[in-house]
XYZ file of C-alpha atoms in Angstrom:
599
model
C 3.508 -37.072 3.720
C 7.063 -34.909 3.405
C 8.864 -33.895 0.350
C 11.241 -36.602 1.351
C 8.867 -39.343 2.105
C 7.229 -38.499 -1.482
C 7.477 -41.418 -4.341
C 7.859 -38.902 -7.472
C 10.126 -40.733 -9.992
C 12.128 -38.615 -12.837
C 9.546 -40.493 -15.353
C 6.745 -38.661 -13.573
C 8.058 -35.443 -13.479
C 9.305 -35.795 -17.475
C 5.682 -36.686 -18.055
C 3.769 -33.884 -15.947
C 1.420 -32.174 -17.717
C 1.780 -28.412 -16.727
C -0.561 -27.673 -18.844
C -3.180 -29.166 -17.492
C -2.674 -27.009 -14.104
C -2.627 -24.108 -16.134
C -5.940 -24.982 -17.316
C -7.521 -25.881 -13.925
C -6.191 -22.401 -12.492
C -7.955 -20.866 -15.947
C -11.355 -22.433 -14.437
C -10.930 -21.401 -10.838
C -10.119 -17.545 -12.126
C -13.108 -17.721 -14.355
C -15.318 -18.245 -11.155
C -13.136 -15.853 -9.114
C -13.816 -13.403 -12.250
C -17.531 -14.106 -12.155
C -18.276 -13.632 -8.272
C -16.581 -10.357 -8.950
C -18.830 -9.078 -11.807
C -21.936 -10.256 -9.172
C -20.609 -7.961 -6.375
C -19.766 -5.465 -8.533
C -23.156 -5.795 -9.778
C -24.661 -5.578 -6.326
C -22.672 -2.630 -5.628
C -23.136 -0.600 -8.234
C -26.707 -1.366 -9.664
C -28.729 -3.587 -7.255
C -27.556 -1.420 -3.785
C -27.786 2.272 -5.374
C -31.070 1.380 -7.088
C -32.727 0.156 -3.940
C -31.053 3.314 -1.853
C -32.778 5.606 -4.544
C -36.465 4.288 -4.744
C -36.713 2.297 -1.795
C -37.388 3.180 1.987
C -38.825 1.505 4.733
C -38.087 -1.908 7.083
C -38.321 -3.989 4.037
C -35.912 -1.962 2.102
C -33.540 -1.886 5.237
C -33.830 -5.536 5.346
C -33.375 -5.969 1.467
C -29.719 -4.356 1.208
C -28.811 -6.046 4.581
C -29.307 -9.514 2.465
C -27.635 -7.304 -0.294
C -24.418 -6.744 1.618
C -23.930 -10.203 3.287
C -24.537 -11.233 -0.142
C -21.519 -8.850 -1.944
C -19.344 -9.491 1.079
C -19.916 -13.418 0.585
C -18.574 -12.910 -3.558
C -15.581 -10.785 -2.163
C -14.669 -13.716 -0.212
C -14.933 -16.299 -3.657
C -13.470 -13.928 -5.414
C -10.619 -13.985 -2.636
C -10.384 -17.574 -2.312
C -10.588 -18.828 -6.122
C -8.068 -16.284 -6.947
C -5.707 -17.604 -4.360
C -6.298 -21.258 -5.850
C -5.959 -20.037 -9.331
C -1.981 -18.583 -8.441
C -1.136 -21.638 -6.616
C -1.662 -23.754 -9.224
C -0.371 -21.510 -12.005
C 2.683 -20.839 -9.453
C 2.768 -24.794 -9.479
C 3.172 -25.228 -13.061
C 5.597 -21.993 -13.033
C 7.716 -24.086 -10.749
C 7.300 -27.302 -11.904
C 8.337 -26.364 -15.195
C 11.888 -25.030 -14.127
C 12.198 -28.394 -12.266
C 11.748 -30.428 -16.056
C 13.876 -27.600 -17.581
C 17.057 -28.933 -15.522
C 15.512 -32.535 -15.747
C 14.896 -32.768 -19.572
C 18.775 -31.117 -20.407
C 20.239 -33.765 -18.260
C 18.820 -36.686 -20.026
C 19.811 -34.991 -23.614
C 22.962 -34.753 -22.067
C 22.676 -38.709 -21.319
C 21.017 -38.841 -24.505
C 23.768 -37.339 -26.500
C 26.698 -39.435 -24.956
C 24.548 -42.324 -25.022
C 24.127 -43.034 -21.832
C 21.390 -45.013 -19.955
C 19.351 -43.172 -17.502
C 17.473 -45.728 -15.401
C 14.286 -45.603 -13.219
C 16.046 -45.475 -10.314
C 18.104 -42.093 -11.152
C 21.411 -44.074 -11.948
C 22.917 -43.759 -14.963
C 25.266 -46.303 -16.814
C 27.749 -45.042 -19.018
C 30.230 -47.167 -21.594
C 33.501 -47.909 -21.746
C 35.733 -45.452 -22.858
C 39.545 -43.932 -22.863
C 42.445 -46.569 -22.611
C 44.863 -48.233 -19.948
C 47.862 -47.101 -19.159
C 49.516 -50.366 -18.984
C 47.724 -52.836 -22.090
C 45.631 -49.629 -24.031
C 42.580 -51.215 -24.197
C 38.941 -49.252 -23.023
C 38.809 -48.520 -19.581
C 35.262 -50.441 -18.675
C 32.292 -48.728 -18.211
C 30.083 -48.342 -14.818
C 26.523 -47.001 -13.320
C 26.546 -43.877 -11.684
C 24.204 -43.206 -8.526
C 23.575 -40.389 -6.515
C 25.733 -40.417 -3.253
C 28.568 -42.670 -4.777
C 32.200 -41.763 -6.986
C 32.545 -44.749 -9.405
C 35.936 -44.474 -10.668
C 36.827 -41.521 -8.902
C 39.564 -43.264 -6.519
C 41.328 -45.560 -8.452
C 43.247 -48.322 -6.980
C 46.905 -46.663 -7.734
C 48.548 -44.794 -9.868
C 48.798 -46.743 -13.037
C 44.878 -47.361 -13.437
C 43.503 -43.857 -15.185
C 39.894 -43.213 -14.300
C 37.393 -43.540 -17.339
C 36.261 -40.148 -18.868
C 33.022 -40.951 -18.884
C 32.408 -41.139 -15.180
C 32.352 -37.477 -13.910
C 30.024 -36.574 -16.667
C 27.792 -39.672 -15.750
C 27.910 -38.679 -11.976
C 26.934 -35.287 -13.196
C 23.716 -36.247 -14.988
C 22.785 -38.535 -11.853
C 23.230 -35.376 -9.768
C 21.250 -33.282 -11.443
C 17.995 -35.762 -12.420
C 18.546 -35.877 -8.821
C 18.066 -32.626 -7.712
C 15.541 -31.362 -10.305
C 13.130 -34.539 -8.777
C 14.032 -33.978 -5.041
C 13.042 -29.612 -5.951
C 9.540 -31.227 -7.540
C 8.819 -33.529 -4.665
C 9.253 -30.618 -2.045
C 7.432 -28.008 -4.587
C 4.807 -30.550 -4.675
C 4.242 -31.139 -1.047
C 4.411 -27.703 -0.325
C 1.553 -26.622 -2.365
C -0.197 -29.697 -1.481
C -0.224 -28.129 1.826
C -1.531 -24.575 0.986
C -4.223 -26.016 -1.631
C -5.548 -28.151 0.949
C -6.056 -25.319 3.484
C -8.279 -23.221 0.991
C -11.673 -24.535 1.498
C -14.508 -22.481 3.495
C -16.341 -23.794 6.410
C -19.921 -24.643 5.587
C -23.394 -22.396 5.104
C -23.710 -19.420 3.769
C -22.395 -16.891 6.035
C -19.173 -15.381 6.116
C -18.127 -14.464 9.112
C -14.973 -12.484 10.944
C -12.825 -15.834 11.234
C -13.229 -16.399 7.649
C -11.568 -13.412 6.793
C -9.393 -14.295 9.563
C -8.407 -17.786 7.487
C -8.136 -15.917 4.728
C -5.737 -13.280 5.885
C -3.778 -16.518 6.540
C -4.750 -17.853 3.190
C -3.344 -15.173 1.262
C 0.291 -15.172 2.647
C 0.701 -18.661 2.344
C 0.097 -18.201 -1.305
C 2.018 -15.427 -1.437
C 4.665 -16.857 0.543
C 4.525 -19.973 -2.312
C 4.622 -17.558 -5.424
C 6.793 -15.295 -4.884
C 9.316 -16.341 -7.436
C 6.108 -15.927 -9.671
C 4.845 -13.170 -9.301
C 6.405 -10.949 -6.713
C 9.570 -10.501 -8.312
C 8.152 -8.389 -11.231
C 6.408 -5.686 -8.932
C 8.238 -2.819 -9.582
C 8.328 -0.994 -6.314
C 11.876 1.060 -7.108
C 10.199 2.279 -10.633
C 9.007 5.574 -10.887
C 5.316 6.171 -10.792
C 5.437 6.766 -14.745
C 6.950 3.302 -15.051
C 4.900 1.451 -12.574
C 2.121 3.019 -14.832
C 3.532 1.867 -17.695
C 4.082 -1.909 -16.341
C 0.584 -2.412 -15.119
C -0.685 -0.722 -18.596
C 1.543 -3.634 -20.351
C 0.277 -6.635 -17.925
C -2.077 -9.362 -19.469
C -5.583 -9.069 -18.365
C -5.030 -12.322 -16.552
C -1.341 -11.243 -14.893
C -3.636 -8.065 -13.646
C -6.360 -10.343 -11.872
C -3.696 -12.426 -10.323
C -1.842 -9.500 -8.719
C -4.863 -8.012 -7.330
C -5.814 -11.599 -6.150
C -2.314 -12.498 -4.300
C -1.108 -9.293 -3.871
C -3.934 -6.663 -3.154
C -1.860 -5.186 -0.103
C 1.208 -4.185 -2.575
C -0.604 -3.106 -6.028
C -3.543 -0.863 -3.916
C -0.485 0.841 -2.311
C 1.664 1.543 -5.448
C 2.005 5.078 -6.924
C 1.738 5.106 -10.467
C -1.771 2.561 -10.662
C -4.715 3.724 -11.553
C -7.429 4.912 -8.777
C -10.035 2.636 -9.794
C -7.278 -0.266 -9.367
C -6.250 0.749 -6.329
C -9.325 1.142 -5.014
C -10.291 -2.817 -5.696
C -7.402 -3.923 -4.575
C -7.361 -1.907 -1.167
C -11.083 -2.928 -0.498
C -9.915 -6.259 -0.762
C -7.002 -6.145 1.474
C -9.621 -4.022 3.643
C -10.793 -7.366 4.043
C -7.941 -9.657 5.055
C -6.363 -6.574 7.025
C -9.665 -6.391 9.415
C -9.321 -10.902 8.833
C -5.864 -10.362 10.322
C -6.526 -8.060 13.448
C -9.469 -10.318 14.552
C -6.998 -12.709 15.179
C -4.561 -10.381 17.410
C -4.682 -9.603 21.202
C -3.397 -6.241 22.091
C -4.707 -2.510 22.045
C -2.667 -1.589 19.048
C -4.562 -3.973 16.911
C -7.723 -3.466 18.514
C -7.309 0.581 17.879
C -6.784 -0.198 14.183
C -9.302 -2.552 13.765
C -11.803 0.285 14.937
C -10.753 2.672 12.185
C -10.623 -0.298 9.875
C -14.513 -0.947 10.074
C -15.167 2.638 10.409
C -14.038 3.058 6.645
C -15.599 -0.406 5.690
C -18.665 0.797 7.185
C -18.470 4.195 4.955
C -17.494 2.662 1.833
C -20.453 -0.046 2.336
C -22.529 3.403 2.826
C -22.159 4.432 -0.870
C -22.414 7.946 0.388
C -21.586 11.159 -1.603
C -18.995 12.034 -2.913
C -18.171 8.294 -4.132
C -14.573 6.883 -1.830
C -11.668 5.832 -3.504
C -9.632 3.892 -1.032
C -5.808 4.481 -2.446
C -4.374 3.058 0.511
C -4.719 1.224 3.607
C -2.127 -1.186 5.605
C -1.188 -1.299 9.708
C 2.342 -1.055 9.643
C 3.659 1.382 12.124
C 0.832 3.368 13.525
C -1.465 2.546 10.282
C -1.981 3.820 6.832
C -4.920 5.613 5.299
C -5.746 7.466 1.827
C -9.124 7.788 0.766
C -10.252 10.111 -2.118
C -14.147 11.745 -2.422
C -13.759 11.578 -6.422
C -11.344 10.143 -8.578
C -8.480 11.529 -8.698
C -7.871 10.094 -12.021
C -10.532 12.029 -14.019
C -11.169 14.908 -11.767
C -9.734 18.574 -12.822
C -8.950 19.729 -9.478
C -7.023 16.963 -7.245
C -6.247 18.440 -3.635
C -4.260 16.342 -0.461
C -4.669 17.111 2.932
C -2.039 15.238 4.661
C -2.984 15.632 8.525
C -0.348 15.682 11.591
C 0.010 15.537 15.325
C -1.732 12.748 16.944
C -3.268 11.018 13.513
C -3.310 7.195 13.255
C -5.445 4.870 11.846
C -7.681 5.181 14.583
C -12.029 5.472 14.742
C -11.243 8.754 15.392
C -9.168 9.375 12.334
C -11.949 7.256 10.707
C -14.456 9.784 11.402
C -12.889 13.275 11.612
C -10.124 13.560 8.778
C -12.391 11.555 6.525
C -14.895 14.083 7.312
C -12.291 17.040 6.439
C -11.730 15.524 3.212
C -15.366 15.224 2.495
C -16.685 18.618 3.629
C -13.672 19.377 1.104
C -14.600 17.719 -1.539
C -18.578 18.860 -1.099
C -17.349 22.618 -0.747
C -15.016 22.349 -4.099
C -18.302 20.943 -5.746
C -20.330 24.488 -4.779
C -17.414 25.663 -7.863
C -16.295 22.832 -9.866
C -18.063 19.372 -10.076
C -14.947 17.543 -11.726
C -12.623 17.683 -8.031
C -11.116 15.055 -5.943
C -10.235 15.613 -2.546
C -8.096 13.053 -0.185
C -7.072 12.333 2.835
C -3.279 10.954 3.419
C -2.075 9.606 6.159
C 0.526 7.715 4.192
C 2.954 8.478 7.747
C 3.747 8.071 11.221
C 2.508 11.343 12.510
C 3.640 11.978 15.619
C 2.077 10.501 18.940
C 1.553 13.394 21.653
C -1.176 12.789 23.550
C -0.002 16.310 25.689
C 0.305 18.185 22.387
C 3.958 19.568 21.224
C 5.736 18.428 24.531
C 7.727 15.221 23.345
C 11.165 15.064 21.400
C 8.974 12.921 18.998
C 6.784 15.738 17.814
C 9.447 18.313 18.204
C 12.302 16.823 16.038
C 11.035 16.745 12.525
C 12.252 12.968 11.435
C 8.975 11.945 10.567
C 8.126 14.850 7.848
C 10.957 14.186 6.376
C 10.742 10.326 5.755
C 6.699 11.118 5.308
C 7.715 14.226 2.929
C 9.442 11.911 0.725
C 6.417 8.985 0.472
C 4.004 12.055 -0.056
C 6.245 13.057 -2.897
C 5.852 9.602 -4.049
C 2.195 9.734 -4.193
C 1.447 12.964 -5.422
C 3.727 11.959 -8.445
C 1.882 8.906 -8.777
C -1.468 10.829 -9.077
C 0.223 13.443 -11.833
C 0.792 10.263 -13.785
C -2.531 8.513 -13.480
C -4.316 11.705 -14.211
C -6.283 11.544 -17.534
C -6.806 15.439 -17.859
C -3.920 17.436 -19.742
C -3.335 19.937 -16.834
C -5.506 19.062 -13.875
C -5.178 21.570 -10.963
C -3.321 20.236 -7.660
C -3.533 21.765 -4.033
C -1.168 19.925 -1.301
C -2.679 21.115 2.366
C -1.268 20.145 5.448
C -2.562 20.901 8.870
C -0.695 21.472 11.952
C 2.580 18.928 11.965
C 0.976 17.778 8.637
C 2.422 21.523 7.103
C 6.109 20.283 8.042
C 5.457 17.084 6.433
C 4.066 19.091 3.369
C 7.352 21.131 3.631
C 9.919 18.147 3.447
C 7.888 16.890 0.139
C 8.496 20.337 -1.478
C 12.201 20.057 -1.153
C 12.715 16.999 -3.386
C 13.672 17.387 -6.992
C 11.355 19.589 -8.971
C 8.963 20.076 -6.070
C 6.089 18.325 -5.485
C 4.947 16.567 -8.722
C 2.089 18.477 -10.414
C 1.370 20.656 -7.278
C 0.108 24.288 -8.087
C -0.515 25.189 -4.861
C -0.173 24.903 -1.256
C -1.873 25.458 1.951
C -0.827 25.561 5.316
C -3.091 25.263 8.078
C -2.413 25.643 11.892
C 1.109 25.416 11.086
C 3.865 24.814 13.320
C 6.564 25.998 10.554
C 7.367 24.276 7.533
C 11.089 23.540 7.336
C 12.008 26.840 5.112
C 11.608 30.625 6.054
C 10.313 31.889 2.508
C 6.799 31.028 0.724
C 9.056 30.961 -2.901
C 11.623 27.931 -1.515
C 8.392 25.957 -1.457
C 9.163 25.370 -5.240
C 5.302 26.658 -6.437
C 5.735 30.376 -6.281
C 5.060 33.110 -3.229
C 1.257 33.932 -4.807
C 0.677 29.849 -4.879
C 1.216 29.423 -0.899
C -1.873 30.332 1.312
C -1.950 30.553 5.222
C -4.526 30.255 7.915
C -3.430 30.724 11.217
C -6.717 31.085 13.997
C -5.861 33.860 16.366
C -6.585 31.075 19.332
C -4.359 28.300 18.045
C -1.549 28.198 20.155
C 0.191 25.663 17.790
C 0.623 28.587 15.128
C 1.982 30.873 18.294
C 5.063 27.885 19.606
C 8.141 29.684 20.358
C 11.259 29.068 18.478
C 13.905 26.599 18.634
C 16.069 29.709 19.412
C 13.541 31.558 21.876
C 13.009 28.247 24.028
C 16.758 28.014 24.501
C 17.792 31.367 25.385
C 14.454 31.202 27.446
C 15.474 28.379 29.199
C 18.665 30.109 30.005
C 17.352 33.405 31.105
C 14.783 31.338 33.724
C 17.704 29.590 35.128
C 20.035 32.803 35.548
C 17.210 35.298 36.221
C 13.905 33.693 36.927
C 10.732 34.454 34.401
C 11.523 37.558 33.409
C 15.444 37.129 32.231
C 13.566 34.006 30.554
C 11.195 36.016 28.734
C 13.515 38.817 27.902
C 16.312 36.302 25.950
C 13.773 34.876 24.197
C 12.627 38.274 22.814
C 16.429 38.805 21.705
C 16.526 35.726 20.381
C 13.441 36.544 17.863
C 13.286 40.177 17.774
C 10.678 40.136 15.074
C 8.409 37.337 17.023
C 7.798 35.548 13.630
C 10.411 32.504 14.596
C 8.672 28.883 14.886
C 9.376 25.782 16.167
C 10.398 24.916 12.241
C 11.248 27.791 10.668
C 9.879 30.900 9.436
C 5.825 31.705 11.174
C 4.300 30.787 7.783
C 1.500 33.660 8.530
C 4.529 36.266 9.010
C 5.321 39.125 6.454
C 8.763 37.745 6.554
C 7.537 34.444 5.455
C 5.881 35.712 2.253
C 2.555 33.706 2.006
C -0.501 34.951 1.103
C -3.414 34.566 4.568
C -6.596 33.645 4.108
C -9.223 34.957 6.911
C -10.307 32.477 9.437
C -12.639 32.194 12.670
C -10.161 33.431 15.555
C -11.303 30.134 17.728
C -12.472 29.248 20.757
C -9.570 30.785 23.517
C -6.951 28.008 24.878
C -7.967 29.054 28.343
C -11.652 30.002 29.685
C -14.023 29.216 31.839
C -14.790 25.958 31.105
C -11.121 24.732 30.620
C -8.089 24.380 28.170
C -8.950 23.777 24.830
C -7.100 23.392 21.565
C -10.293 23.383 19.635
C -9.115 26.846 17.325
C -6.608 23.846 16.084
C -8.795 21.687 14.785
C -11.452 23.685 13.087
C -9.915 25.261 9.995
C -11.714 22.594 7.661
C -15.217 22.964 9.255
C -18.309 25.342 7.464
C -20.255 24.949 10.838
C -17.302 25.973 12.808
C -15.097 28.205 10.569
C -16.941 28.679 7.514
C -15.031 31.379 6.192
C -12.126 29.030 6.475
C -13.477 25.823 4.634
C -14.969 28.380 1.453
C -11.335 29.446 1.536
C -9.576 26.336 1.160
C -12.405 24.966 -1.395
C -11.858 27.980 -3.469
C -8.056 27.286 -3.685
C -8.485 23.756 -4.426
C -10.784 24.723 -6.903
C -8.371 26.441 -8.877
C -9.863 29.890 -8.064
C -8.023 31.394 -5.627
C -8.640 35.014 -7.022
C -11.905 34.587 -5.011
C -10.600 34.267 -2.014
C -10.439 37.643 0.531
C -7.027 37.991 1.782
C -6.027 40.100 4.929
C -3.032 41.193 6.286
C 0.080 39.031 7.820
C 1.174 38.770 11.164
C-alpha cells in the first residue's frame, strides 16, 4: 500500500490515540533499557570476575558464551530503541497532523459549518444579491473545486462564506493526506526491524542494523535531531544533555549514537556508550561495502572492538569513532572526566583509522597512561585522531603533507575537544598536557592560536616536530617554561630544511649545481634553526625547554633507510628516557624531568 492508496478518513485521524503509541514505545524502551543493564552486567561483573579467578579451557570457553551473549543484548538494546523512536516519532508527527486537523473543524465549528465524511464541507447562505437583496444560497465545498468563485457575470456577488469553506476543505485535506504518508512511511521502517531467527548475531545483522538505524533516523529527524546542539559551545552542549529527560537521553543514544558519542561537551562515560554502539553499526556498515578504503577501516574498527572486549588495563574510553574522510579515532586509558591529569596526543603523518593505527598509537597512549600511573594514579591519557592527517606513504614529499591545511582545520576540532574535556571535568583544576608528534605538533600549533589558547591546557609537548606554525615557545599561549621538546638526533623529520632554504636551494642547484644549492640555502637560514613550519622547536631561538631522548637508530646504515628515530619517542623499551619524560610532564611534575641543552 502507498500513502495515496491509503483509506485514512479525517474521523480516524481526529480519533487517533497518540497516546497509546507513546505507551507502546514506553514498553519497547523498557526492554531496550533492560538488555542494557544485562550487558552491562556481563561486562562489568560477570566478564571481570571470571578474568580474575578463572583460567583454563573452560574459563576460555565461559566468557566466549559471555561475549556472544553481551554482543547479542547490544543488538536488543539497538533494535528496541530504534522501535521505541519510531513510534514516539509517530505520535510526535501524528499529533501536528490533528493540530491543523482539529483548528479547521473549530473553524467549521464556529461558523457553523458542516464538515462531512468525505472532507467536503457545506456552508449556509449568507451576504445578499445585488439585484433583489435576498441571501446569496449556500453550497458544499470539496477539495479540487471553486464553488462560487466564478460567478456567472457581473451582477451575481459571490457568497462570503465560500472561500472560508474552501479553506477548511483544504486544510482537513492536507492534514489527512500528511497522516496517510506519515503513516505509510513508518509502516515501512517498523516492518523492517525484526531479527532473523536463533540466537546468534552475526556480521549482517549489524549490517541490517546499520541500515536500521538511518531509516529511523532519517524518519525522526524533525523529532529529535533538530535539538542537537552541534553549534553550542561545549559548556552548553553540557548543559543541554544535563537538562534532557532520562528518557530523551536513552533515545538519543539509541537513534543517534554516531552524533552524541562525538559531541564535545558530553560526559566520557556517555560518550563512551554511545561510540561502542555506533562501533557496532559502523563495523555493520563496512561489511556491507566493496572497496579497500572500507576494508582498511574495518580492520582498525575490530582492532579497537577487539581491545575494548579485552577489558585490559588501563580501562578505554572510546570518545570518538566515525569513517568519514580517512576515519576518526579517540580513545582514553582513564576517564578523562574524573582523572587529575588529562593529556592528548594527537598523532600526524600517515595516521588513519587503520589496524595499524589500531595497534601502535593506541599503544602510545597506553604505555602513556601506564607510565603517568608510576606518579599519579588519577591520569587519563588519549589518543586523537579527530583529523585527516596527511597521507605520504614516501614521508614529507607531497604538497599534501607540506602545506599545512589540515592542522589548521584539525587545530580548530582539537580546540573543540580539549574544551569539551575542560567542561566535563569534575576536578576543580585538573592538569592538561596537549602532545603532538611529528605533523601532529603543527596540528597542536593551529589549536593554540584560537581564542584563549587551548582550553584548560597547561602544557605542551612537541615530539619529532616538523615546526609548529609560530617561531617562539610563549606565542603558544601556555608560557615558554610550559612547552617541552624532544627532537632524536636521527630523526630526519626534526632536521627538514626550510620553506626558505629549499627555495634558494633549488635555485642555487639550477644556476650552480650542488654546491651553489647548498650554499643559498645556508644564506637563506644562517642560524640553521628554520623548519618546514616555522621556528626548529628544539632551537635556542625557539625558546622551549628539551627533554633528553635516545638519539635513534641512523636514517641510513647497513641494513637500509629507516625512519625508526621518528617513531620511538613514546616507547620505554625503545627510548625510555623519552616516555619517563613525557609521563612526568603529563603528570604535572615536570620539575623532575632532566633538561639538556638546545640545538
Amino acid at each position: 500500500m502507498t500513502a495515496t492508496a491509503s483509506r485514512l478518513t479525517w474521523a480516524q485521524l481526529r480519533d487517533l490515540k497518540c497516546a497509546e503509541l507513546e505507551g507502546a514505545a514506553d514498553g519497547w524502551g523498557k526492554a531496550s533499557n533492560r538488555a542494557d543493564a544485562g550487558r552491562d552486567r556481563i561486562e562489568k561483573q560477570l566478564l571481570t570476575g571470571l578474568r580474575e579467578t578463572q583460567q583454563g579451557a573452560a574459563a576460555d570457553a565461559a566468557v566466549g558464551r559471555l561475549r556472544r551473549m553481551s554482543r547479542n543484548l547490544q543488538y536488543v538494546y539497538t533494535e528496541c530503541g530504534l522501535v521505541r523512536t519510531a513510534l514516539n516519532s509517530l505520535a510526535h508527527e501524528m499529533k501536528a497532523q490533528q493540530r491543523v486537523l482539529r483548528e479547521a473543524l473549530d473553524d467549521a465549528e464556529a461558523l457553523r459549518f458542516t464538515v462531512h465524511a468525505d472532507g467536503s464541507v457545506t456552508y449556509p447562505e449568507a451576504g445578499e444579491g445585488l439585484i433583489d437583496g435576498k441571501p446569496l444560497v449556500g453550497g458544499t465545498a470539496s477539495v479540487g473545486t471553486s464553488p462560487g468563485l466564478l460567478p456567472p457575470s457581473g451582477l451575481v456577488a459571490p457568497n462570503p462564506n465560500v472561500a472560508k469553506a474552501q479553506d477548511i476543505a483544504d486544510r482537513v485535506a492536507k492534514a489527512v493526506r500528511t497522516a496517510a504518508e506519515i503513516d505509510w512511511r513508518f509502516a515501512r521502517i517498523l516492518r523492517k526491524l525484526k531479527a532473523e531467527e536463533g540466537l546468534k548475531v552475526p556480521d549482517r545483522t549489524w549490517t541490517d542494523a546499520a541500515g536500521d538505524a538511518a531509516a529511523v533516523r532519517d524518519a525522526a529527524r524533525g523529532y529529535l535531531k533538530s535539538g542537537i546542539p552541534h553549534e553550542a559551545s561545549p559548556a552548553a552542549r553540557r548543559e543541554w544533555w544535563a537538562g534532557l529527560t532520562d528518557e530523551q537521553r536513552e533515545e538519543y543514544l539509541a537513534v543517534y549514537p554516531d552524533q552524541i558519542g562525538n559531541l564535545d561537551g558530553i560526559p566520557a562515560l556517555v560518550r563512551d556508550t554511545a561510540n561502542r554502539d555506533n562501533l557496532q553499526l559502523l563495523i555493520g556498515k563496512l561489511e556491507g561495502q566493496d572497496g579497500e578504503r572500507a576494508e582498511t577501516q574495518l580492520a582498525g574498527l575490530r582492532e579497537i572492538d577487539r581491545q575494548l572486549q579485552a577489558g585490559r588495563q588501563p580501562p578505554m574510553y572510546l570518545l570518538g569513532i566515525g569513517d568519514e574522510g580517512n576515519g576518526r579515532a579517540i580513545v582514553s586509558y582513564g576517564n578523562p572526566d574524573t582523572a587529575r591529569n588529562v593529556s592528548a596526543y594527537v598523532p600526524g603523518l600517515n595516521t588513519s583509522l587503520d589496524e595499524d593505527f589500531a595497534k601502535n598509537d593506541l599503544k602510545r597512549a597506553r604505555d602513556t597512561a601506564k607510565g603517568i600511573g608510576k606518579y599519579d594514579h588519577s591520569n587519563a591519557s588519549i589518543v586523537w585522531l579527530g583529523y585527516d592527517a596527511p597521507q605520504s606513504p614516501d614521508g614529507f614529499g607531497s604538497l599534501d603533507v607540506m602545506g599545512d591545511e589540515k592542522a589548521v582545520r584539525g587545530g580548530y576540532s582539537f580546540h573543540q575537544f580539549m574544551g569539551g574535556l575542560s567542561a566535563t571535568n569534575e576536578n576543580d583544576d585538573p592538569h592538561m598536557t596537549a602532545i603532538g608528534h611529528s605533523y601532529g605538533s603543527r596540528t597542536v600549533g593551529a589549536a593554540t592560536q584560537h581564542s584563549g589558547g587551548i582550553p584548560g591546557v597547561d602544557d605542551i609537548v612537541l615530539v619529532g616536530s616538523p615546526g609548529v606554525g609560530v617561531d617562539r615557545a610563549e606565542d603558544l599561549g601556555v608560557g615558554r617554561n610550559h612547552v617541552f621538546v624532544g627532537a632524536a638526533e636521527n630523526d630526519v623529520v626534526t632536521k627538514l630544511p626550510s620553506k626558505q632554504q629549499s627555495a634558494a636551494g633549488a635555485v642555487g642547484w639550477a644556476a650552480a649545481g650542488p654546491v651553489g644549492g647548498y650554499l643559498l640555502g645556508e644564506v637563506a637560514d644562517q642560524d640553521n634553526d628554520d623548519l618546514w613550519f616555522g621556528k626548529d622547536p628544539a632551537s635556542e631561538a625557539f625558546g622551549a625547554k628539551r627533554f633528553p631522548v635516545n638519539e635513534g637508530p641512523r636514517p641510513i646504515s647497513a641494513n637500509g633507510v629507516s625512519i625508526d628515530a621518528h617513531s620511538q619517542y613514546f616507547d620505554p623499551q625503545r627510548d625510555a628516557m623519552s616516555a619517563d619524560s613525557i609521563s612526568l610532564i603529563a603528570a604535572g611534575r615536570a620539575d623532575k624531568v632532566k633538561m639538556e641543552e638546545s640545538r
